Amino acid sequence: MGFVSFVGRVLFASLFLLSAWQEFNEFDVDGGPAAKALKPKFNVFSKTVTSHTGVQVPEFDIKYLVAAAVAFKGVGGILFTFDSSIGAYLLVLHQLIVTPILYDFYNYDTEKKEFGILFTKFTQNLALLGALFFFIGMKNSMPRRQHKKKAPKTKTF
């Protein structure tokens, strides 16, 4: 069962690792295509958060958010592959931050094509988030292996 679990973790983490690798290779001075796609969505998200909560989202260069996403996906994916809860928590954090910003279906009318595409991707990311929560829950509910103490040898006469 250990091998099957490892293969499952590798396949699951490959989604994050391949994405991180692609964004890393495309990353340049301004953050690459990921930053160009994320910037307008982040601006809309910031305005929405500010208007609904009154909390001002701090301004920063979007390439730092892309770099953090690449780091979270890369490091989290590698650690997750080797059965680490820390890797799963990094991937959860990535999903919680990026999903509502990147897949902003809530900014579109339900009749528009973009709504369906973004809503589908949003729900797929929710499924990934659910799988990560399941992994964390299972990892924390299983008792740790304890080494069995050897019984002392008794001499027979």
mmCIF file with all atom_site columns, C-alpha atoms in Angstrom:
data_model
loop_
_atom_site.group_PDB
_atom_site.id
_atom_site.type_symbol
_atom_site.label_atom_id
_atom_site.label_alt_id
_atom_site.label_comp_id
_atom_site.label_asym_id
_atom_site.label_entity_id
_atom_site.label_seq_id
_atom_site.pdbx_PDB_ins_code
_atom_site.Cartn_x
_atom_site.Cartn_y
_atom_site.Cartn_z
_atom_site.occupancy
_atom_site.B_iso_or_equiv
_atom_site.pdbx_formal_charge
_atom_site.auth_seq_id
_atom_site.auth_comp_id
_atom_site.auth_asym_id
_atom_site.auth_atom_id
_atom_site.pdbx_PDB_model_num
ATOM 1   C CA . MET A 1 1   ? 0.000   0.000   0.000   1.00 0.00 ? 1   MET A CA 1
ATOM 2   C CA . GLY A 1 2   ? 2.932   2.338   0.647   1.00 0.00 ? 2   GLY A CA 1
ATOM 3   C CA . PHE A 1 3   ? 3.994   2.273   -2.995  1.00 0.00 ? 3   PHE A CA 1
ATOM 4   C CA . VAL A 1 4   ? 0.486   2.996   -4.275  1.00 0.00 ? 4   VAL A CA 1
ATOM 5   C CA . SER A 1 5   ? 0.212   5.919   -1.845  1.00 0.00 ? 5   SER A CA 1
ATOM 6   C CA . PHE A 1 6   ? 3.559   7.276   -3.071  1.00 0.00 ? 6   PHE A CA 1
ATOM 7   C CA . VAL A 1 7   ? 2.490   7.034   -6.717  1.00 0.00 ? 7   VAL A CA 1
ATOM 8   C CA . GLY A 1 8   ? -0.763  8.849   -5.856  1.00 0.00 ? 8   GLY A CA 1
ATOM 9   C CA . ARG A 1 9   ? 1.153   11.639  -4.141  1.00 0.00 ? 9   ARG A CA 1
ATOM 10  C CA . VAL A 1 10  ? 3.550   11.934  -7.101  1.00 0.00 ? 10  VAL A CA 1
ATOM 11  C CA . LEU A 1 11  ? 0.679   12.173  -9.575  1.00 0.00 ? 11  LEU A CA 1
ATOM 12  C CA . PHE A 1 12  ? -1.177  14.708  -7.430  1.00 0.00 ? 12  PHE A CA 1
ATOM 13  C CA . ALA A 1 13  ? 1.929   16.827  -6.785  1.00 0.00 ? 13  ALA A CA 1
ATOM 14  C CA . SER A 1 14  ? 2.906   16.732  -10.470 1.00 0.00 ? 14  SER A CA 1
ATOM 15  C CA . LEU A 1 15  ? 0.058   19.152  -11.182 1.00 0.00 ? 15  LEU A CA 1
ATOM 16  C CA . PHE A 1 16  ? 1.648   21.741  -8.891  1.00 0.00 ? 16  PHE A CA 1
ATOM 17  C CA . LEU A 1 17  ? 5.253   20.920  -9.787  1.00 0.00 ? 17  LEU A CA 1
ATOM 18  C CA . LEU A 1 18  ? 4.751   21.159  -13.551 1.00 0.00 ? 18  LEU A CA 1
ATOM 19  C CA . SER A 1 19  ? 2.850   24.412  -13.157 1.00 0.00 ? 19  SER A CA 1
ATOM 20  C CA . ALA A 1 20  ? 5.596   25.840  -10.937 1.00 0.00 ? 20  ALA A CA 1
ATOM 21  C CA . TRP A 1 21  ? 8.265   24.709  -13.419 1.00 0.00 ? 21  TRP A CA 1
ATOM 22  C CA . GLN A 1 22  ? 6.470   26.384  -16.328 1.00 0.00 ? 22  GLN A CA 1
ATOM 23  C CA . GLU A 1 23  ? 5.966   29.651  -14.436 1.00 0.00 ? 23  GLU A CA 1
ATOM 24  C CA . PHE A 1 24  ? 9.594   29.575  -13.246 1.00 0.00 ? 24  PHE A CA 1
ATOM 25  C CA . ASN A 1 25  ? 10.862  29.164  -16.821 1.00 0.00 ? 25  ASN A CA 1
ATOM 26  C CA . GLU A 1 26  ? 8.634   31.994  -18.078 1.00 0.00 ? 26  GLU A CA 1
ATOM 27  C CA . PHE A 1 27  ? 9.458   34.310  -15.167 1.00 0.00 ? 27  PHE A CA 1
ATOM 28  C CA . ASP A 1 28  ? 11.344  37.440  -16.218 1.00 0.00 ? 28  ASP A CA 1
ATOM 29  C CA . VAL A 1 29  ? 11.960  40.965  -14.932 1.00 0.00 ? 29  VAL A CA 1
ATOM 30  C CA . ASP A 1 30  ? 8.274   41.840  -14.790 1.00 0.00 ? 30  ASP A CA 1
ATOM 31  C CA . GLY A 1 31  ? 7.041   38.405  -13.647 1.00 0.00 ? 31  GLY A CA 1
ATOM 32  C CA . GLY A 1 32  ? 6.295   36.907  -17.038 1.00 0.00 ? 32  GLY A CA 1
ATOM 33  C CA . PRO A 1 33  ? 2.927   36.006  -18.562 1.00 0.00 ? 33  PRO A CA 1
ATOM 34  C CA . ALA A 1 34  ? 1.557   34.856  -15.211 1.00 0.00 ? 34  ALA A CA 1
ATOM 35  C CA . ALA A 1 35  ? 2.019   38.343  -13.753 1.00 0.00 ? 35  ALA A CA 1
ATOM 36  C CA . LYS A 1 36  ? 0.438   39.953  -16.811 1.00 0.00 ? 36  LYS A CA 1
ATOM 37  C CA . ALA A 1 37  ? -2.627  37.709  -16.479 1.00 0.00 ? 37  ALA A CA 1
ATOM 38  C CA . LEU A 1 38  ? -2.837  38.073  -12.702 1.00 0.00 ? 38  LEU A CA 1
ATOM 39  C CA . LYS A 1 39  ? -2.429  41.859  -12.395 1.00 0.00 ? 39  LYS A CA 1
ATOM 40  C CA . PRO A 1 40  ? -5.878  42.933  -13.674 1.00 0.00 ? 40  PRO A CA 1
ATOM 41  C CA . LYS A 1 41  ? -7.588  40.158  -11.710 1.00 0.00 ? 41  LYS A CA 1
ATOM 42  C CA . PHE A 1 42  ? -5.727  41.140  -8.550  1.00 0.00 ? 42  PHE A CA 1
ATOM 43  C CA . ASN A 1 43  ? -6.708  44.782  -9.015  1.00 0.00 ? 43  ASN A CA 1
ATOM 44  C CA . VAL A 1 44  ? -10.392 43.835  -9.327  1.00 0.00 ? 44  VAL A CA 1
ATOM 45  C CA . PHE A 1 45  ? -10.050 41.538  -6.303  1.00 0.00 ? 45  PHE A CA 1
ATOM 46  C CA . SER A 1 46  ? -8.434  44.341  -4.266  1.00 0.00 ? 46  SER A CA 1
ATOM 47  C CA . LYS A 1 47  ? -11.210 46.777  -5.130  1.00 0.00 ? 47  LYS A CA 1
ATOM 48  C CA . THR A 1 48  ? -13.856 44.166  -4.274  1.00 0.00 ? 48  THR A CA 1
ATOM 49  C CA . VAL A 1 49  ? -12.274 43.387  -0.900  1.00 0.00 ? 49  VAL A CA 1
ATOM 50  C CA . THR A 1 50  ? -11.905 47.078  -0.089  1.00 0.00 ? 50  THR A CA 1
ATOM 51  C CA . SER A 1 51  ? -15.478 47.936  -1.054  1.00 0.00 ? 51  SER A CA 1
ATOM 52  C CA . HIS A 1 52  ? -17.011 45.007  0.884   1.00 0.00 ? 52  HIS A CA 1
ATOM 53  C CA . THR A 1 53  ? -14.839 45.004  3.999   1.00 0.00 ? 53  THR A CA 1
ATOM 54  C CA . GLY A 1 54  ? -13.281 48.456  4.149   1.00 0.00 ? 54  GLY A CA 1
ATOM 55  C CA . VAL A 1 55  ? -9.860  46.831  4.485   1.00 0.00 ? 55  VAL A CA 1
ATOM 56  C CA . GLN A 1 56  ? -7.283  48.301  2.123   1.00 0.00 ? 56  GLN A CA 1
ATOM 57  C CA . VAL A 1 57  ? -5.233  45.632  0.349   1.00 0.00 ? 57  VAL A CA 1
ATOM 58  C CA . PRO A 1 58  ? -1.597  46.766  0.334   1.00 0.00 ? 58  PRO A CA 1
ATOM 59  C CA . GLU A 1 59  ? -0.074  47.581  -3.036  1.00 0.00 ? 59  GLU A CA 1
ATOM 60  C CA . PHE A 1 60  ? 2.965   45.642  -4.188  1.00 0.00 ? 60  PHE A CA 1
ATOM 61  C CA . ASP A 1 61  ? 4.582   44.471  -7.388  1.00 0.00 ? 61  ASP A CA 1
ATOM 62  C CA . ILE A 1 62  ? 2.604   41.504  -8.715  1.00 0.00 ? 62  ILE A CA 1
ATOM 63  C CA . LYS A 1 63  ? 5.791   39.647  -9.670  1.00 0.00 ? 63  LYS A CA 1
ATOM 64  C CA . TYR A 1 64  ? 6.350   38.957  -5.952  1.00 0.00 ? 64  TYR A CA 1
ATOM 65  C CA . LEU A 1 65  ? 2.975   37.218  -5.745  1.00 0.00 ? 65  LEU A CA 1
ATOM 66  C CA . VAL A 1 66  ? 3.894   35.125  -8.787  1.00 0.00 ? 66  VAL A CA 1
ATOM 67  C CA . ALA A 1 67  ? 7.298   34.289  -7.267  1.00 0.00 ? 67  ALA A CA 1
ATOM 68  C CA . ALA A 1 68  ? 5.616   33.275  -3.994  1.00 0.00 ? 68  ALA A CA 1
ATOM 69  C CA . ALA A 1 69  ? 3.125   31.110  -5.907  1.00 0.00 ? 69  ALA A CA 1
ATOM 70  C CA . VAL A 1 70  ? 5.966   29.382  -7.755  1.00 0.00 ? 70  VAL A CA 1
ATOM 71  C CA . ALA A 1 71  ? 7.807   28.781  -4.480  1.00 0.00 ? 71  ALA A CA 1
ATOM 72  C CA . PHE A 1 72  ? 4.713   27.476  -2.675  1.00 0.00 ? 72  PHE A CA 1
ATOM 73  C CA . LYS A 1 73  ? 3.832   25.120  -5.541  1.00 0.00 ? 73  LYS A CA 1
ATOM 74  C CA . GLY A 1 74  ? 7.405   23.924  -6.055  1.00 0.00 ? 74  GLY A CA 1
ATOM 75  C CA . VAL A 1 75  ? 8.449   23.414  -2.449  1.00 0.00 ? 75  VAL A CA 1
ATOM 76  C CA . GLY A 1 76  ? 4.977   22.275  -1.398  1.00 0.00 ? 76  GLY A CA 1
ATOM 77  C CA . GLY A 1 77  ? 4.786   19.763  -4.245  1.00 0.00 ? 77  GLY A CA 1
ATOM 78  C CA . ILE A 1 78  ? 8.183   18.263  -3.462  1.00 0.00 ? 78  ILE A CA 1
ATOM 79  C CA . LEU A 1 79  ? 7.447   17.998  0.264   1.00 0.00 ? 79  LEU A CA 1
ATOM 80  C CA . PHE A 1 80  ? 3.964   16.594  -0.414  1.00 0.00 ? 80  PHE A CA 1
ATOM 81  C CA . THR A 1 81  ? 5.501   13.890  -2.606  1.00 0.00 ? 81  THR A CA 1
ATOM 82  C CA . PHE A 1 82  ? 7.548   12.734  0.363   1.00 0.00 ? 82  PHE A CA 1
ATOM 83  C CA . ASP A 1 83  ? 4.481   12.546  2.643   1.00 0.00 ? 83  ASP A CA 1
ATOM 84  C CA . SER A 1 84  ? 5.019   15.839  4.460   1.00 0.00 ? 84  SER A CA 1
ATOM 85  C CA . SER A 1 85  ? 2.162   17.723  6.071   1.00 0.00 ? 85  SER A CA 1
ATOM 86  C CA . ILE A 1 86  ? 4.157   20.942  5.653   1.00 0.00 ? 86  ILE A CA 1
ATOM 87  C CA . GLY A 1 87  ? 4.026   20.456  1.875   1.00 0.00 ? 87  GLY A CA 1
ATOM 88  C CA . ALA A 1 88  ? 0.268   19.958  2.038   1.00 0.00 ? 88  ALA A CA 1
ATOM 89  C CA . TYR A 1 89  ? -0.131  23.117  4.150   1.00 0.00 ? 89  TYR A CA 1
ATOM 90  C CA . LEU A 1 90  ? 1.925   25.122  1.608   1.00 0.00 ? 90  LEU A CA 1
ATOM 91  C CA . LEU A 1 91  ? -0.280  23.862  -1.211  1.00 0.00 ? 91  LEU A CA 1
ATOM 92  C CA . VAL A 1 92  ? -3.422  24.667  0.819   1.00 0.00 ? 92  VAL A CA 1
ATOM 93  C CA . LEU A 1 93  ? -2.145  28.192  1.416   1.00 0.00 ? 93  LEU A CA 1
ATOM 94  C CA . HIS A 1 94  ? -1.443  28.584  -2.303  1.00 0.00 ? 94  HIS A CA 1
ATOM 95  C CA . GLN A 1 95  ? -4.915  27.349  -3.221  1.00 0.00 ? 95  GLN A CA 1
ATOM 96  C CA . LEU A 1 96  ? -6.624  29.605  -0.676  1.00 0.00 ? 96  LEU A CA 1
ATOM 97  C CA . ILE A 1 97  ? -4.813  32.708  -1.917  1.00 0.00 ? 97  ILE A CA 1
ATOM 98  C CA . VAL A 1 98  ? -4.766  32.160  -5.673  1.00 0.00 ? 98  VAL A CA 1
ATOM 99  C CA . THR A 1 99  ? -8.091  30.429  -6.423  1.00 0.00 ? 99  THR A CA 1
ATOM 100 C CA . PRO A 1 100 ? -10.513 33.288  -5.603  1.00 0.00 ? 100 PRO A CA 1
ATOM 101 C CA . ILE A 1 101 ? -8.264  35.819  -7.367  1.00 0.00 ? 101 ILE A CA 1
ATOM 102 C CA . LEU A 1 102 ? -7.475  33.882  -10.521 1.00 0.00 ? 102 LEU A CA 1
ATOM 103 C CA . TYR A 1 103 ? -10.859 32.252  -11.115 1.00 0.00 ? 103 TYR A CA 1
ATOM 104 C CA . ASP A 1 104 ? -13.112 35.235  -10.427 1.00 0.00 ? 104 ASP A CA 1
ATOM 105 C CA . PHE A 1 105 ? -16.337 33.839  -11.888 1.00 0.00 ? 105 PHE A CA 1
ATOM 106 C CA . TYR A 1 106 ? -18.264 36.035  -9.438  1.00 0.00 ? 106 TYR A CA 1
ATOM 107 C CA . ASN A 1 107 ? -17.369 39.123  -11.523 1.00 0.00 ? 107 ASN A CA 1
ATOM 108 C CA . TYR A 1 108 ? -19.197 37.821  -14.618 1.00 0.00 ? 108 TYR A CA 1
ATOM 109 C CA . ASP A 1 109 ? -22.836 37.442  -15.600 1.00 0.00 ? 109 ASP A CA 1
ATOM 110 C CA . THR A 1 110 ? -24.004 33.809  -15.543 1.00 0.00 ? 110 THR A CA 1
ATOM 111 C CA . GLU A 1 111 ? -24.955 34.047  -19.218 1.00 0.00 ? 111 GLU A CA 1
ATOM 112 C CA . LYS A 1 112 ? -21.406 34.869  -20.341 1.00 0.00 ? 112 LYS A CA 1
ATOM 113 C CA . LYS A 1 113 ? -19.013 32.181  -21.607 1.00 0.00 ? 113 LYS A CA 1
ATOM 114 C CA . GLU A 1 114 ? -16.268 33.327  -19.217 1.00 0.00 ? 114 GLU A CA 1
ATOM 115 C CA . PHE A 1 115 ? -18.507 32.582  -16.229 1.00 0.00 ? 115 PHE A CA 1
ATOM 116 C CA . GLY A 1 116 ? -18.763 28.893  -17.139 1.00 0.00 ? 116 GLY A CA 1
ATOM 117 C CA . ILE A 1 117 ? -15.049 28.512  -17.828 1.00 0.00 ? 117 ILE A CA 1
ATOM 118 C CA . LEU A 1 118 ? -13.970 30.301  -14.650 1.00 0.00 ? 118 LEU A CA 1
ATOM 119 C CA . PHE A 1 119 ? -16.577 28.550  -12.508 1.00 0.00 ? 119 PHE A CA 1
ATOM 120 C CA . THR A 1 120 ? -15.409 25.148  -13.770 1.00 0.00 ? 120 THR A CA 1
ATOM 121 C CA . LYS A 1 121 ? -11.761 25.965  -12.989 1.00 0.00 ? 121 LYS A CA 1
ATOM 122 C CA . PHE A 1 122 ? -12.761 27.391  -9.600  1.00 0.00 ? 122 PHE A CA 1
ATOM 123 C CA . THR A 1 123 ? -14.617 24.195  -8.652  1.00 0.00 ? 123 THR A CA 1
ATOM 124 C CA . GLN A 1 124 ? -11.704 22.069  -9.886  1.00 0.00 ? 124 GLN A CA 1
ATOM 125 C CA . ASN A 1 125 ? -9.394  24.010  -7.576  1.00 0.00 ? 125 ASN A CA 1
ATOM 126 C CA . LEU A 1 126 ? -11.889 23.506  -4.746  1.00 0.00 ? 126 LEU A CA 1
ATOM 127 C CA . ALA A 1 127 ? -11.664 19.769  -5.413  1.00 0.00 ? 127 ALA A CA 1
ATOM 128 C CA . LEU A 1 128 ? -7.867  19.961  -5.176  1.00 0.00 ? 128 LEU A CA 1
ATOM 129 C CA . LEU A 1 129 ? -8.230  21.911  -1.937  1.00 0.00 ? 129 LEU A CA 1
ATOM 130 C CA . GLY A 1 130 ? -10.592 19.248  -0.624  1.00 0.00 ? 130 GLY A CA 1
ATOM 131 C CA . ALA A 1 131 ? -8.085  16.517  -1.501  1.00 0.00 ? 131 ALA A CA 1
ATOM 132 C CA . LEU A 1 132 ? -5.373  18.418  0.385   1.00 0.00 ? 132 LEU A CA 1
ATOM 133 C CA . PHE A 1 133 ? -7.631  18.795  3.428   1.00 0.00 ? 133 PHE A CA 1
ATOM 134 C CA . PHE A 1 134 ? -8.408  15.075  3.209   1.00 0.00 ? 134 PHE A CA 1
ATOM 135 C CA . PHE A 1 135 ? -4.678  14.253  3.137   1.00 0.00 ? 135 PHE A CA 1
ATOM 136 C CA . ILE A 1 136 ? -4.021  16.491  6.148   1.00 0.00 ? 136 ILE A CA 1
ATOM 137 C CA . GLY A 1 137 ? -6.968  15.009  8.017   1.00 0.00 ? 137 GLY A CA 1
ATOM 138 C CA . MET A 1 138 ? -5.902  11.435  7.315   1.00 0.00 ? 138 MET A CA 1
ATOM 139 C CA . LYS A 1 139 ? -2.291  12.196  8.166   1.00 0.00 ? 139 LYS A CA 1
ATOM 140 C CA . ASN A 1 140 ? -3.316  13.676  11.530  1.00 0.00 ? 140 ASN A CA 1
ATOM 141 C CA . SER A 1 141 ? -5.789  10.910  12.377  1.00 0.00 ? 141 SER A CA 1
ATOM 142 C CA . MET A 1 142 ? -3.433  7.998   11.839  1.00 0.00 ? 142 MET A CA 1
ATOM 143 C CA . PRO A 1 143 ? -1.383  6.976   14.859  1.00 0.00 ? 143 PRO A CA 1
ATOM 144 C CA . ARG A 1 144 ? 2.356   7.165   14.479  1.00 0.00 ? 144 ARG A CA 1
ATOM 145 C CA . ARG A 1 145 ? 4.193   3.913   14.086  1.00 0.00 ? 145 ARG A CA 1
ATOM 146 C CA . GLN A 1 146 ? 5.828   2.810   17.250  1.00 0.00 ? 146 GLN A CA 1
ATOM 147 C CA . HIS A 1 147 ? 8.686   0.404   17.286  1.00 0.00 ? 147 HIS A CA 1
ATOM 148 C CA . LYS A 1 148 ? 7.919   -2.757  19.156  1.00 0.00 ? 148 LYS A CA 1
ATOM 149 C CA . LYS A 1 149 ? 10.188  -3.419  22.066  1.00 0.00 ? 149 LYS A CA 1
ATOM 150 C CA . LYS A 1 150 ? 11.837  -6.762  21.967  1.00 0.00 ? 150 LYS A CA 1
ATOM 151 C CA . ALA A 1 151 ? 10.970  -8.991  24.843  1.00 0.00 ? 151 ALA A CA 1
ATOM 152 C CA . PRO A 1 152 ? 13.959  -9.816  26.996  1.00 0.00 ? 152 PRO A CA 1
ATOM 153 C CA . LYS A 1 153 ? 15.394  -13.219 26.318  1.00 0.00 ? 153 LYS A CA 1
ATOM 154 C CA . THR A 1 154 ? 14.922  -15.684 29.095  1.00 0.00 ? 154 THR A CA 1
ATOM 155 C CA . LYS A 1 155 ? 17.278  -18.485 29.678  1.00 0.00 ? 155 LYS A CA 1
ATOM 156 C CA . THR A 1 156 ? 15.857  -21.952 29.698  1.00 0.00 ? 156 THR A CA 1
ATOM 157 C CA . PHE A 1 157 ? 17.635  -24.620 31.623  1.00 0.00 ? 157 PHE A CA 1
#
